[in-house]
CSV table of C-alpha atoms in Angstrom, one decimal:
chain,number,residue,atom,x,y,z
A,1,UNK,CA,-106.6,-90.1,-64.1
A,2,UNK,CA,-103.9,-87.9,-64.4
A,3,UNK,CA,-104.1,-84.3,-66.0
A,4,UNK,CA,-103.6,-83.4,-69.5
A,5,UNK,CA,-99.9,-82.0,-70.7
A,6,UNK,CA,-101.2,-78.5,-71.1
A,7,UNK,CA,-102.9,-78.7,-67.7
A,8,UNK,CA,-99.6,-79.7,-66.1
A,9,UNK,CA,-97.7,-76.9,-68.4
A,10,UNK,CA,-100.3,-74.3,-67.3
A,11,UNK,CA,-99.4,-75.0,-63.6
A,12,UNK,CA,-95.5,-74.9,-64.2
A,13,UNK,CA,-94.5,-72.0,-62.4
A,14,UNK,CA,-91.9,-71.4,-65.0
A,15,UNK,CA,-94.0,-69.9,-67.6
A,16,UNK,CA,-95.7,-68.2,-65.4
A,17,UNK,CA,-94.7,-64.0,-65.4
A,18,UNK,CA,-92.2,-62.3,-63.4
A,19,UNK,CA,-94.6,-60.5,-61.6
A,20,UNK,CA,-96.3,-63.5,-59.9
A,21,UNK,CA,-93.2,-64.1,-57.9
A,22,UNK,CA,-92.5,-60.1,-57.4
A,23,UNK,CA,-91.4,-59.8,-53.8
A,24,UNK,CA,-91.5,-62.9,-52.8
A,25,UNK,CA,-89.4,-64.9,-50.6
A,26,UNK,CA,-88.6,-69.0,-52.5
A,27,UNK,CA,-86.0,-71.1,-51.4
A,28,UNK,CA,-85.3,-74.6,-53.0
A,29,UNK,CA,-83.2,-77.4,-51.5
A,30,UNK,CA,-81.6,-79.5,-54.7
A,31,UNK,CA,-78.8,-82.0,-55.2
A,32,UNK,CA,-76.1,-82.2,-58.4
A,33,UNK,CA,-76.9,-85.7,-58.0
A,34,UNK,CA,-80.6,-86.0,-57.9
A,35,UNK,CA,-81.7,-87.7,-61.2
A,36,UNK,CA,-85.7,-87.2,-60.7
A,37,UNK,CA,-84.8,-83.6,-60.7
A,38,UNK,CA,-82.0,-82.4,-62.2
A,39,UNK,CA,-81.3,-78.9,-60.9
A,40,UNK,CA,-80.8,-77.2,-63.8
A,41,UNK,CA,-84.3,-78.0,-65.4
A,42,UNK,CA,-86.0,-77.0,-62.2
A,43,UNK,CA,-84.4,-74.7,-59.3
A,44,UNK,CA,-81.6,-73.2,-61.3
A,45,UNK,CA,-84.1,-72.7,-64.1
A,46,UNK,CA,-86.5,-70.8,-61.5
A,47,UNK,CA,-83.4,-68.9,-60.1
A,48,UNK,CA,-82.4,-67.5,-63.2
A,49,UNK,CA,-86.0,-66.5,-64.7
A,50,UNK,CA,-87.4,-65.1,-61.4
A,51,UNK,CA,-84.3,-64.1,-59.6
A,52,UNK,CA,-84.8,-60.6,-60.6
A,53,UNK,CA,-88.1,-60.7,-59.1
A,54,UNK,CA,-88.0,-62.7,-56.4
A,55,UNK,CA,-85.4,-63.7,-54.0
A,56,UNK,CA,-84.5,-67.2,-54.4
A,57,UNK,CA,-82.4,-68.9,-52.9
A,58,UNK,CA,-80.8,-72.7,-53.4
A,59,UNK,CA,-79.7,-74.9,-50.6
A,60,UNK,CA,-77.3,-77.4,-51.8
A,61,UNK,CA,-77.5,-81.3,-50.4
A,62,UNK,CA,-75.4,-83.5,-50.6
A,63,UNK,CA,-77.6,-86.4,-50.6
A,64,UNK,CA,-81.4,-86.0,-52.7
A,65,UNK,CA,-83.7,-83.6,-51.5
A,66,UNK,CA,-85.8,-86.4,-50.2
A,67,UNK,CA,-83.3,-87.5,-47.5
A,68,UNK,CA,-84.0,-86.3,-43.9
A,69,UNK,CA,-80.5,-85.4,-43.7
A,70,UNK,CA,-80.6,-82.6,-46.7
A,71,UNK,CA,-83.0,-80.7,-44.2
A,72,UNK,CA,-81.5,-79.1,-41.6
A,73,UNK,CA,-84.3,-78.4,-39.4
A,74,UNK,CA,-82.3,-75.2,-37.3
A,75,UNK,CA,-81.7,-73.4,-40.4
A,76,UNK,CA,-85.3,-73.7,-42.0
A,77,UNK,CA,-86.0,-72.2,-38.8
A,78,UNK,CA,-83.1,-69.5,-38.8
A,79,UNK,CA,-84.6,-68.8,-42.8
A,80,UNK,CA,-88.0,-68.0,-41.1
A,81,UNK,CA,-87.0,-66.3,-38.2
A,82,UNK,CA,-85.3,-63.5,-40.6
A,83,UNK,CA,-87.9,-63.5,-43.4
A,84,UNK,CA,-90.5,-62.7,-40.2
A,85,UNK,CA,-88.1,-60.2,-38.8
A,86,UNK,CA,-87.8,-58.8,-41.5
A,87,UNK,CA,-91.8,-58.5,-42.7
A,88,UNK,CA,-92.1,-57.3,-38.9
């Protein structure tokens, strides 16, 4: 069965406070086009709640998320090869 509307709202990391995300490294890859997730309900929201908090960052596609091609497999790489240098 599937979970209640407050359980799902309880686990939205949208209401959840500032603090949670304080220090804390978040990228999200989204697409203008992507009509399962429109990006300002989701990343952009995150972005501008936590952004002062966290650093967040948004990788644009061209295609949806969900296409191979939207993840560039050298620069997830390059992102954490610099978050470890930088925690090292």
């Amino acid at each position: 069965s599937f979970p209640s509307r407050k359980a799902l709202e309880a686990a939205n990391p949208i209401g959840f406070p500032a603090d949670a995300v304080k220090g804390k490294d978040i990228r999200f890859y989204v697409s203008e086009s992507d009509p399962a997730v429109p990006p300002e309900a989701n990343a952009k929201a995150f972005l501008q709640r936590f952004g002062g908090s966290a650093d967040v960052s948004l990788e644009r596609c061209e295609v949806s998320p969900q296409e191979p091609s939207c993840l560039d497999a050298t620069e997830i790489l390059k992102w954490f090869a610099d978050l470890e240098r930088r925690a090292g």
